[in-house]
């Protein structure tokens, strides 16, 4: 006998997420509100490399996961299945017959920040400059960062001059000097001490432009192997959590949308640990947390009394969504699942107290001071 209202339906939706057109449409709307970083630079300036280093995702190089946006611009969701941000890669700049008008219109409308990429060994930036002049005269308000790439291609004596030259050209076109960072993303086989020169500064500069991205771009090192593996899944967990918070605001989507997303997340996470998420494992995981615990933290309306522990997911998700219990509970469920899956994969025991502690720590983690 179970006296907890909604429990059975919640469990059912977690165990067997149902495809729903209303959910899909809410998710697609949510995607459209995510922060977009627009990359503008000539072909070969390092746009794909930059996406790859920021996301750790090799798809950027291969070209999978791109969704055509205009004839030459592509949108790239990261992480692919539960995105927290999008990149708009305008390709073809600097190539013959490329007309940037459509890309400029698409990019300047929906972007939260513009990253201009120039190679230090390439002073011929006329195509970038004319795009920027067009942007300037369109009166678009856009946060801008100028990224100098391929540092090691010049020796120290030429480097400063080259950087100053490109910095000056860009500032003139924009009628103002944007902040700059310099990077060198080299192939580890190239033998440089640091194949990711400037990556930390780049992350910081982007967070400065788009504070919403601090939760996803900040780098945290794991204290042990288990935590490092969890941190590798964290962006995807945040993606599901913010999607859950967003769909929670859409009454028509119904009460099963959030548990369906939570179920999908658990399924996806299990795959990352090479574990097949089936009914038996799911039930075992939920049983380890305990129905009373889950009821209190995940599904009870009364859990809204825990609001003071709720993380705030930036401005873009909207104040109401940020205040949603759905974000915190989905996030914490993801964290607990990673611990559970890790221990299971390595045939290590896990007592319910430790599992619940991981859940509660994640739940409280984002609490603002
Ligand atoms: N040395 C160096 N090479 C880079 C850097 N960024 C990109 N490259 C190389 O330049 C080439 C073009 O880079 P890619 O990221 O595909 O440029 P995209 O056309 O703007 O997407 C590739 O061979 C990269 O390995 C960099 O910062 N330093
Ligand atoms: Mg590219």
Tab-separated table of C-alpha atoms and ligand atoms in Angstrom:
chain	number	residue	atom	x	y	z
A	1	UNK	CA	0.000	0.000	0.000
A	2	UNK	CA	1.364	3.380	-0.940
A	3	UNK	CA	-0.190	6.534	0.414
A	4	UNK	CA	1.973	8.948	-1.515
A	5	UNK	CA	-0.033	10.656	-4.231
A	6	UNK	CA	1.625	10.702	-7.659
A	7	UNK	CA	4.245	8.142	-6.696
A	8	UNK	CA	3.095	5.378	-9.000
A	9	UNK	CA	2.815	7.700	-11.977
A	10	UNK	CA	6.239	9.195	-11.290
A	11	UNK	CA	7.916	5.776	-11.060
A	12	UNK	CA	6.171	4.641	-14.218
A	13	UNK	CA	7.322	7.716	-16.152
A	14	UNK	CA	10.911	7.354	-14.917
A	15	UNK	CA	11.056	3.669	-15.743
A	16	UNK	CA	9.387	4.071	-19.091
A	17	UNK	CA	9.745	7.582	-20.478
A	18	UNK	CA	7.057	8.187	-23.038
A	19	UNK	CA	7.625	10.118	-26.221
A	20	UNK	CA	5.299	13.073	-26.303
A	21	UNK	CA	4.902	15.730	-29.000
A	22	UNK	CA	4.104	18.327	-26.334
A	23	UNK	CA	7.330	17.516	-24.508
A	24	UNK	CA	9.318	17.640	-27.740
A	25	UNK	CA	7.912	21.032	-28.582
A	26	UNK	CA	8.646	22.368	-25.082
A	27	UNK	CA	12.199	21.056	-25.397
A	28	UNK	CA	12.646	22.620	-28.781
A	29	UNK	CA	11.472	25.946	-27.378
A	30	UNK	CA	13.934	25.490	-24.508
A	31	UNK	CA	16.754	24.943	-27.014
A	32	UNK	CA	15.922	28.232	-28.649
A	33	UNK	CA	16.481	30.059	-25.365
A	34	UNK	CA	19.955	28.614	-24.730
A	35	UNK	CA	23.024	30.847	-24.872
A	36	UNK	CA	24.513	30.926	-28.375
A	37	UNK	CA	28.158	31.632	-29.072
A	38	UNK	CA	28.624	32.898	-32.581
A	39	UNK	CA	32.023	32.161	-34.107
A	40	UNK	CA	33.160	34.475	-36.851
A	41	UNK	CA	36.449	33.898	-38.595
A	42	UNK	CA	37.915	32.899	-41.914
A	43	UNK	CA	38.063	29.262	-42.888
A	44	UNK	CA	41.087	27.843	-41.094
A	45	UNK	CA	41.051	30.446	-38.317
A	46	UNK	CA	40.395	27.746	-35.711
A	47	UNK	CA	36.619	27.831	-35.144
A	48	UNK	CA	36.174	24.062	-35.100
A	49	UNK	CA	39.255	23.642	-32.920
A	50	UNK	CA	37.904	26.175	-30.435
A	51	UNK	CA	34.538	24.404	-30.184
A	52	UNK	CA	36.354	21.122	-29.725
A	53	UNK	CA	38.588	22.370	-26.916
A	54	UNK	CA	35.753	24.087	-25.081
A	55	UNK	CA	33.460	21.096	-25.303
A	56	UNK	CA	35.962	18.254	-25.334
A	57	UNK	CA	33.845	16.920	-28.137
A	58	UNK	CA	35.444	15.612	-31.299
A	59	UNK	CA	32.172	15.839	-33.209
A	60	UNK	CA	33.070	19.461	-33.878
A	61	UNK	CA	35.888	18.311	-36.092
A	62	UNK	CA	34.044	15.515	-37.825
A	63	UNK	CA	31.027	17.657	-38.479
A	64	UNK	CA	28.408	15.380	-36.881
A	65	UNK	CA	25.784	16.977	-34.732
A	66	UNK	CA	25.625	20.086	-36.846
A	67	UNK	CA	22.277	21.393	-37.827
A	68	UNK	CA	22.271	23.607	-40.908
A	69	UNK	CA	21.008	27.050	-40.056
A	70	UNK	CA	21.609	29.075	-43.173
A	71	UNK	CA	23.267	27.898	-46.365
A	72	UNK	CA	26.694	28.082	-44.775
A	73	UNK	CA	26.092	28.500	-41.033
A	74	UNK	CA	25.533	25.562	-38.714
A	75	UNK	CA	24.247	25.303	-35.176
A	76	UNK	CA	26.015	22.925	-32.886
A	77	UNK	CA	24.325	21.862	-29.647
A	78	UNK	CA	26.445	20.950	-26.680
A	79	UNK	CA	26.013	18.372	-25.259
A	80	UNK	CA	24.126	17.004	-28.205
A	81	UNK	CA	21.241	15.237	-26.462
A	82	UNK	CA	20.698	17.603	-23.557
A	83	UNK	CA	22.301	20.882	-24.562
A	84	UNK	CA	23.312	23.672	-22.231
A	85	UNK	CA	24.632	25.948	-24.954
A	86	UNK	CA	24.895	26.254	-28.719
A	87	UNK	CA	27.613	27.301	-31.111
A	88	UNK	CA	26.837	29.030	-34.358
A	89	UNK	CA	29.644	28.303	-36.780
A	90	UNK	CA	29.633	30.555	-39.806
A	91	UNK	CA	31.639	28.717	-42.394
A	92	UNK	CA	33.033	29.889	-45.649
A	93	UNK	CA	34.137	33.357	-44.599
A	94	UNK	CA	37.078	34.329	-46.731
A	95	UNK	CA	36.147	31.922	-49.490
A	96	UNK	CA	35.203	32.991	-52.979
A	97	UNK	CA	31.481	33.513	-53.611
A	98	UNK	CA	30.609	33.549	-49.928
A	99	UNK	CA	27.920	36.061	-49.094
A	100	UNK	CA	27.740	36.656	-45.339
A	101	UNK	CA	24.430	38.572	-45.403
A	102	UNK	CA	22.188	35.634	-44.450
A	103	UNK	CA	24.636	34.384	-41.813
A	104	UNK	CA	24.910	37.823	-40.280
A	105	UNK	CA	21.157	38.112	-40.046
A	106	UNK	CA	20.791	34.643	-38.493
A	107	UNK	CA	23.683	35.085	-36.099
A	108	UNK	CA	23.201	38.592	-34.846
A	109	UNK	CA	19.560	37.944	-34.027
A	110	UNK	CA	19.966	34.922	-31.792
A	111	UNK	CA	23.481	35.124	-30.408
A	112	UNK	CA	24.421	35.985	-26.877
A	113	UNK	CA	28.049	36.600	-27.697
A	114	UNK	CA	30.290	36.919	-30.710
A	115	UNK	CA	33.761	35.389	-30.827
A	116	UNK	CA	35.941	36.842	-33.574
A	117	UNK	CA	38.825	34.560	-34.530
A	118	UNK	CA	41.915	35.777	-36.333
A	119	UNK	CA	45.117	33.822	-36.860
A	120	UNK	CA	48.189	35.769	-35.822
A	121	UNK	CA	49.904	34.780	-39.061
A	122	UNK	CA	47.051	36.130	-41.180
A	123	UNK	CA	46.766	39.913	-41.499
A	124	UNK	CA	44.394	39.641	-44.486
A	125	UNK	CA	41.116	39.985	-42.598
A	126	UNK	CA	39.073	42.056	-45.037
A	127	UNK	CA	36.131	39.624	-45.080
A	128	UNK	CA	35.933	39.579	-41.299
A	129	UNK	CA	36.256	43.353	-41.146
A	130	UNK	CA	33.504	43.986	-43.656
A	131	UNK	CA	31.206	41.619	-41.769
A	132	UNK	CA	31.985	43.510	-38.567
A	133	UNK	CA	31.384	46.884	-40.210
A	134	UNK	CA	27.985	45.641	-41.352
A	135	UNK	CA	27.302	44.437	-37.834
A	136	UNK	CA	28.373	47.751	-36.333
A	137	UNK	CA	26.085	49.767	-38.565
A	138	UNK	CA	23.171	47.441	-37.756
A	139	UNK	CA	23.253	48.648	-34.142
A	140	UNK	CA	23.155	45.116	-32.763
A	141	UNK	CA	23.960	44.922	-29.072
A	142	UNK	CA	26.298	41.978	-28.791
A	143	UNK	CA	28.961	40.954	-26.288
A	144	UNK	CA	32.184	40.512	-28.245
A	145	UNK	CA	35.507	38.750	-27.669
A	146	UNK	CA	38.452	38.816	-30.066
A	147	UNK	CA	40.441	35.567	-30.069
A	148	UNK	CA	43.937	35.511	-31.547
A	149	UNK	CA	44.701	31.956	-32.657
A	150	UNK	CA	47.701	29.924	-33.745
A	151	UNK	CA	50.215	31.815	-31.591
A	152	UNK	CA	53.118	29.482	-32.192
A	153	UNK	CA	53.116	30.094	-35.942
A	154	UNK	CA	55.141	33.271	-35.347
A	155	UNK	CA	58.341	33.899	-33.459
A	156	UNK	CA	58.351	36.214	-30.414
A	157	UNK	CA	59.662	39.214	-32.343
A	158	UNK	CA	56.850	39.146	-34.904
A	159	UNK	CA	54.137	37.971	-32.560
A	160	UNK	CA	53.519	41.191	-30.635
A	161	UNK	CA	53.354	43.242	-33.792
A	162	UNK	CA	51.006	40.778	-35.465
A	163	UNK	CA	48.671	40.705	-32.487
A	164	UNK	CA	48.654	44.495	-32.271
A	165	UNK	CA	47.926	44.737	-35.979
A	166	UNK	CA	44.896	42.428	-35.909
A	167	UNK	CA	43.688	43.936	-32.627
A	168	UNK	CA	43.796	47.377	-34.278
A	169	UNK	CA	41.992	46.267	-37.437
A	170	UNK	CA	39.147	44.686	-35.480
A	171	UNK	CA	38.820	47.646	-33.107
A	172	UNK	CA	38.632	50.067	-36.026
A	173	UNK	CA	35.894	48.070	-37.756
A	174	UNK	CA	33.871	47.887	-34.538
A	175	UNK	CA	34.545	51.476	-33.443
A	176	UNK	CA	35.742	50.159	-30.111
A	177	UNK	CA	38.190	47.600	-28.808
A	178	UNK	CA	36.657	44.317	-27.565
A	179	UNK	CA	38.523	42.263	-24.952
A	180	UNK	CA	41.077	39.886	-26.423
A	181	UNK	CA	42.571	36.521	-25.565
A	182	UNK	CA	45.316	34.608	-27.335
A	183	UNK	CA	45.291	30.846	-27.775
A	184	UNK	CA	47.268	28.118	-29.410
A	185	UNK	CA	45.452	24.848	-29.812
A	186	UNK	CA	47.930	22.388	-31.210
A	187	UNK	CA	47.853	18.695	-31.906
A	188	UNK	CA	49.345	16.804	-28.936
A	189	UNK	CA	51.553	15.047	-31.497
A	190	UNK	CA	53.091	18.400	-32.435
A	191	UNK	CA	55.154	18.203	-29.263
A	192	UNK	CA	54.332	21.510	-27.589
A	193	UNK	CA	54.483	21.567	-23.790
A	194	UNK	CA	50.917	22.755	-23.592
A	195	UNK	CA	48.600	21.825	-26.473
A	196	UNK	CA	45.878	24.078	-25.017
A	197	UNK	CA	47.621	27.414	-24.573
A	198	UNK	CA	45.117	30.038	-23.410
A	199	UNK	CA	42.176	27.666	-22.880
A	200	UNK	CA	41.694	28.708	-19.246
A	201	UNK	CA	41.759	32.417	-20.143
A	202	UNK	CA	39.334	31.755	-22.998
A	203	UNK	CA	36.857	30.070	-20.634
A	204	UNK	CA	37.126	32.937	-18.166
A	205	UNK	CA	36.661	35.544	-20.889
A	206	UNK	CA	33.545	33.792	-22.211
A	207	UNK	CA	32.063	33.509	-18.724
A	208	UNK	CA	32.733	37.227	-18.335
A	209	UNK	CA	30.678	37.869	-21.490
A	210	UNK	CA	27.923	35.348	-20.769
A	211	UNK	CA	27.712	34.778	-17.006
A	212	UNK	CA	25.012	32.135	-17.593
A	213	UNK	CA	27.744	29.867	-18.846
A	214	UNK	CA	29.745	29.813	-15.629
A	215	UNK	CA	27.963	26.709	-14.396
A	216	UNK	CA	28.848	24.796	-17.540
A	217	UNK	CA	32.234	26.208	-18.514
A	218	UNK	CA	33.911	26.426	-15.125
A	219	UNK	CA	36.504	23.762	-14.780
A	220	UNK	CA	36.397	21.556	-11.716
A	221	UNK	CA	38.849	18.776	-11.065
A	222	UNK	CA	37.594	15.538	-9.565
A	223	UNK	CA	38.975	14.425	-6.216
A	224	UNK	CA	39.098	10.808	-7.368
A	225	UNK	CA	38.364	8.700	-10.415
A	226	UNK	CA	34.680	8.375	-9.597
A	227	UNK	CA	34.204	12.122	-9.278
A	228	UNK	CA	36.191	12.842	-12.426
A	229	UNK	CA	33.942	10.512	-14.393
A	230	UNK	CA	30.879	12.192	-12.929
A	231	UNK	CA	32.245	15.634	-13.835
A	232	UNK	CA	32.619	14.454	-17.405
A	233	UNK	CA	28.845	13.826	-17.443
A	234	UNK	CA	27.979	16.995	-15.588
A	235	UNK	CA	27.165	19.211	-18.571
A	236	UNK	CA	24.729	16.656	-19.864
A	237	UNK	CA	23.159	16.382	-16.414
A	238	UNK	CA	22.826	20.176	-16.298
A	239	UNK	CA	21.270	20.000	-19.760
A	240	UNK	CA	18.599	17.586	-18.549
A	241	UNK	CA	18.100	19.557	-15.343
A	242	UNK	CA	17.578	22.842	-17.155
A	243	UNK	CA	15.272	21.153	-19.663
A	244	UNK	CA	13.281	19.713	-16.750
A	245	UNK	CA	13.059	23.167	-15.175
A	246	UNK	CA	11.895	24.628	-18.478
A	247	UNK	CA	9.218	22.037	-19.262
A	248	UNK	CA	8.019	22.225	-15.690
A	249	UNK	CA	6.748	25.699	-16.543
A	250	UNK	CA	4.567	24.464	-19.390
A	251	UNK	CA	1.284	23.283	-17.896
A	252	UNK	CA	0.115	21.525	-21.063
A	253	UNK	CA	3.074	19.182	-21.027
A	254	UNK	CA	1.672	17.497	-17.986
A	255	UNK	CA	3.074	15.916	-14.916
A	256	UNK	CA	5.010	13.155	-16.643
A	257	UNK	CA	7.348	15.461	-18.578
A	258	UNK	CA	9.853	15.936	-15.767
A	259	UNK	CA	10.073	12.263	-14.723
A	260	UNK	CA	10.260	11.301	-18.409
A	261	UNK	CA	13.291	13.541	-18.800
A	262	UNK	CA	14.766	12.166	-15.591
A	263	UNK	CA	14.244	8.649	-16.932
A	264	UNK	CA	15.906	9.567	-20.224
A	265	UNK	CA	18.817	11.089	-18.342
A	266	UNK	CA	19.326	7.957	-16.231
A	267	UNK	CA	19.210	5.851	-19.368
A	268	UNK	CA	21.773	8.057	-21.110
A	269	UNK	CA	24.079	8.143	-18.073
A	270	UNK	CA	24.027	4.355	-17.748
A	271	UNK	CA	25.226	4.166	-21.342
A	272	UNK	CA	28.234	6.332	-20.428
A	273	UNK	CA	29.186	3.664	-17.887
A	274	UNK	CA	28.563	0.825	-20.355
A	275	UNK	CA	25.624	-0.359	-18.334
A	276	UNK	CA	22.306	-1.230	-19.906
A	277	UNK	CA	19.619	0.644	-18.055
A	278	UNK	CA	16.788	-1.786	-17.629
A	279	UNK	CA	13.839	-1.978	-15.305
A	280	UNK	CA	15.709	-4.112	-12.800
A	281	UNK	CA	18.657	-1.740	-12.447
A	282	UNK	CA	16.426	1.316	-12.412
A	283	UNK	CA	14.288	-0.179	-9.667
A	284	UNK	CA	17.360	-1.131	-7.686
A	285	UNK	CA	18.774	2.390	-7.950
A	286	UNK	CA	15.524	4.036	-6.896
A	287	UNK	CA	15.107	1.517	-4.087
A	288	UNK	CA	18.598	2.313	-2.814
A	289	UNK	CA	17.643	5.980	-2.551
A	290	UNK	CA	14.379	4.931	-0.971
A	291	UNK	CA	10.837	5.947	-1.732
A	292	UNK	CA	10.572	8.227	1.293
A	293	UNK	CA	13.712	10.063	0.297
A	294	UNK	CA	12.684	10.386	-3.354
A	295	UNK	CA	9.280	11.567	-2.348
A	296	UNK	CA	10.717	14.261	-0.141
A	297	UNK	CA	13.364	15.522	-2.562
A	298	UNK	CA	12.106	14.710	-6.029
A	299	UNK	CA	8.402	14.496	-6.309
A	300	UNK	CA	6.548	15.973	-3.444
A	301	UNK	CA	5.088	19.419	-3.820
A	302	UNK	CA	6.114	19.810	-0.197
A	303	UNK	CA	9.714	19.643	-1.347
A	304	UNK	CA	9.266	23.189	-2.547
A	305	UNK	CA	9.836	24.095	1.062
A	306	UNK	CA	13.448	23.183	0.329
A	307	UNK	CA	13.592	26.185	-1.981
A	308	UNK	CA	16.408	27.777	-0.091
A	309	UNK	CA	18.659	25.001	-1.407
A	310	UNK	CA	17.687	25.488	-4.996
A	311	UNK	CA	20.414	26.242	-7.498
A	312	UNK	CA	20.053	29.192	-9.776
A	313	UNK	CA	20.687	28.396	-13.384
A	314	UNK	CA	21.586	31.808	-14.696
A	315	UNK	CA	19.185	34.278	-16.206
A	316	UNK	CA	18.451	32.586	-19.498
A	317	UNK	CA	16.376	29.829	-18.001
A	318	UNK	CA	14.173	32.517	-16.518
A	319	UNK	CA	13.690	33.385	-12.897
A	320	UNK	CA	10.807	30.989	-12.470
A	321	UNK	CA	12.689	28.076	-13.985
A	322	UNK	CA	15.733	28.834	-11.900
A	323	UNK	CA	13.585	28.574	-8.819
A	324	UNK	CA	12.290	25.210	-9.878
A	325	UNK	CA	12.641	22.178	-7.707
A	326	UNK	CA	12.883	20.229	-10.947
A	327	UNK	CA	16.336	21.593	-11.672
A	328	UNK	CA	17.742	20.659	-8.292
A	329	UNK	CA	16.172	17.234	-8.106
A	330	UNK	CA	17.112	16.242	-11.660
A	331	UNK	CA	20.658	17.449	-11.121
A	332	UNK	CA	20.981	15.556	-7.841
A	333	UNK	CA	19.432	12.446	-9.331
A	334	UNK	CA	22.046	12.565	-12.085
A	335	UNK	CA	24.857	12.937	-9.579
A	336	UNK	CA	23.618	10.036	-7.468
A	337	UNK	CA	23.165	7.881	-10.564
A	338	UNK	CA	26.796	8.430	-11.590
A	339	UNK	CA	27.994	7.237	-8.190
A	340	UNK	CA	25.672	4.256	-8.323
A	341	UNK	CA	26.731	3.328	-11.858
A	342	UNK	CA	30.421	3.681	-11.081
A	343	UNK	CA	30.210	1.422	-8.050
A	344	UNK	CA	28.138	-1.081	-9.927
A	345	UNK	CA	30.506	-1.181	-12.869
A	346	UNK	CA	33.426	-1.819	-10.525
A	347	UNK	CA	31.517	-4.303	-8.374
A	348	UNK	CA	31.935	-2.101	-5.319
A	349	UNK	CA	29.403	-1.980	-2.523
A	350	UNK	CA	27.394	1.183	-1.996
A	351	UNK	CA	25.320	1.805	1.077
A	352	UNK	CA	22.159	3.909	0.810
A	353	UNK	CA	23.566	6.523	3.208
A	354	UNK	CA	26.492	7.301	0.899
A	355	UNK	CA	24.199	7.429	-2.115
A	356	UNK	CA	21.797	9.816	-0.383
A	357	UNK	CA	24.674	11.970	0.825
A	358	UNK	CA	25.879	12.377	-2.777
A	359	UNK	CA	22.365	13.323	-3.806
A	360	UNK	CA	21.983	15.899	-1.040
A	361	UNK	CA	25.400	17.400	-1.667
A	362	UNK	CA	24.553	17.905	-5.337
A	363	UNK	CA	21.143	19.286	-4.422
A	364	UNK	CA	22.705	21.941	-2.213
A	365	UNK	CA	25.782	22.503	-4.363
A	366	UNK	CA	24.573	25.452	-6.408
A	367	UNK	CA	23.098	27.302	-3.507
A	368	UNK	CA	23.873	30.967	-3.891
A	369	UNK	CA	25.659	32.677	-1.001
B	1	LIG	N1	48.920	25.974	-34.300
B	1	LIG	C1	47.616	26.131	-34.270
B	1	LIG	N2	46.869	25.563	-35.216
B	1	LIG	C2	45.536	25.745	-35.145
B	1	LIG	C3	44.924	26.522	-34.138
B	1	LIG	N3	43.600	26.534	-34.357
B	1	LIG	C4	43.404	25.790	-35.454
B	1	LIG	N4	44.566	25.301	-35.933
B	1	LIG	C5	44.762	24.447	-37.106
B	1	LIG	O1	44.270	25.135	-38.230
B	1	LIG	C6	43.536	24.277	-39.069
B	1	LIG	C7	42.121	24.812	-39.239
B	1	LIG	O2	41.472	24.792	-37.988
B	1	LIG	P1	39.895	24.661	-37.857
B	1	LIG	O3	39.600	24.628	-36.409
B	1	LIG	O4	39.362	23.548	-38.676
B	1	LIG	O5	39.428	26.052	-38.485
B	1	LIG	P2	37.991	26.526	-38.990
B	1	LIG	O6	37.985	26.392	-40.472
B	1	LIG	O7	37.907	27.952	-38.572
B	1	LIG	O8	36.953	25.668	-38.331
B	1	LIG	C8	43.583	22.917	-38.431
B	1	LIG	O9	44.607	22.171	-39.029
B	1	LIG	C9	43.921	23.205	-36.981
B	1	LIG	O10	44.637	22.137	-36.400
B	1	LIG	C10	45.776	27.122	-33.153
B	1	LIG	O11	45.345	27.821	-32.221
B	1	LIG	N5	47.092	26.880	-33.272
B	2	LIG	MG1	35.417	24.521	-39.106
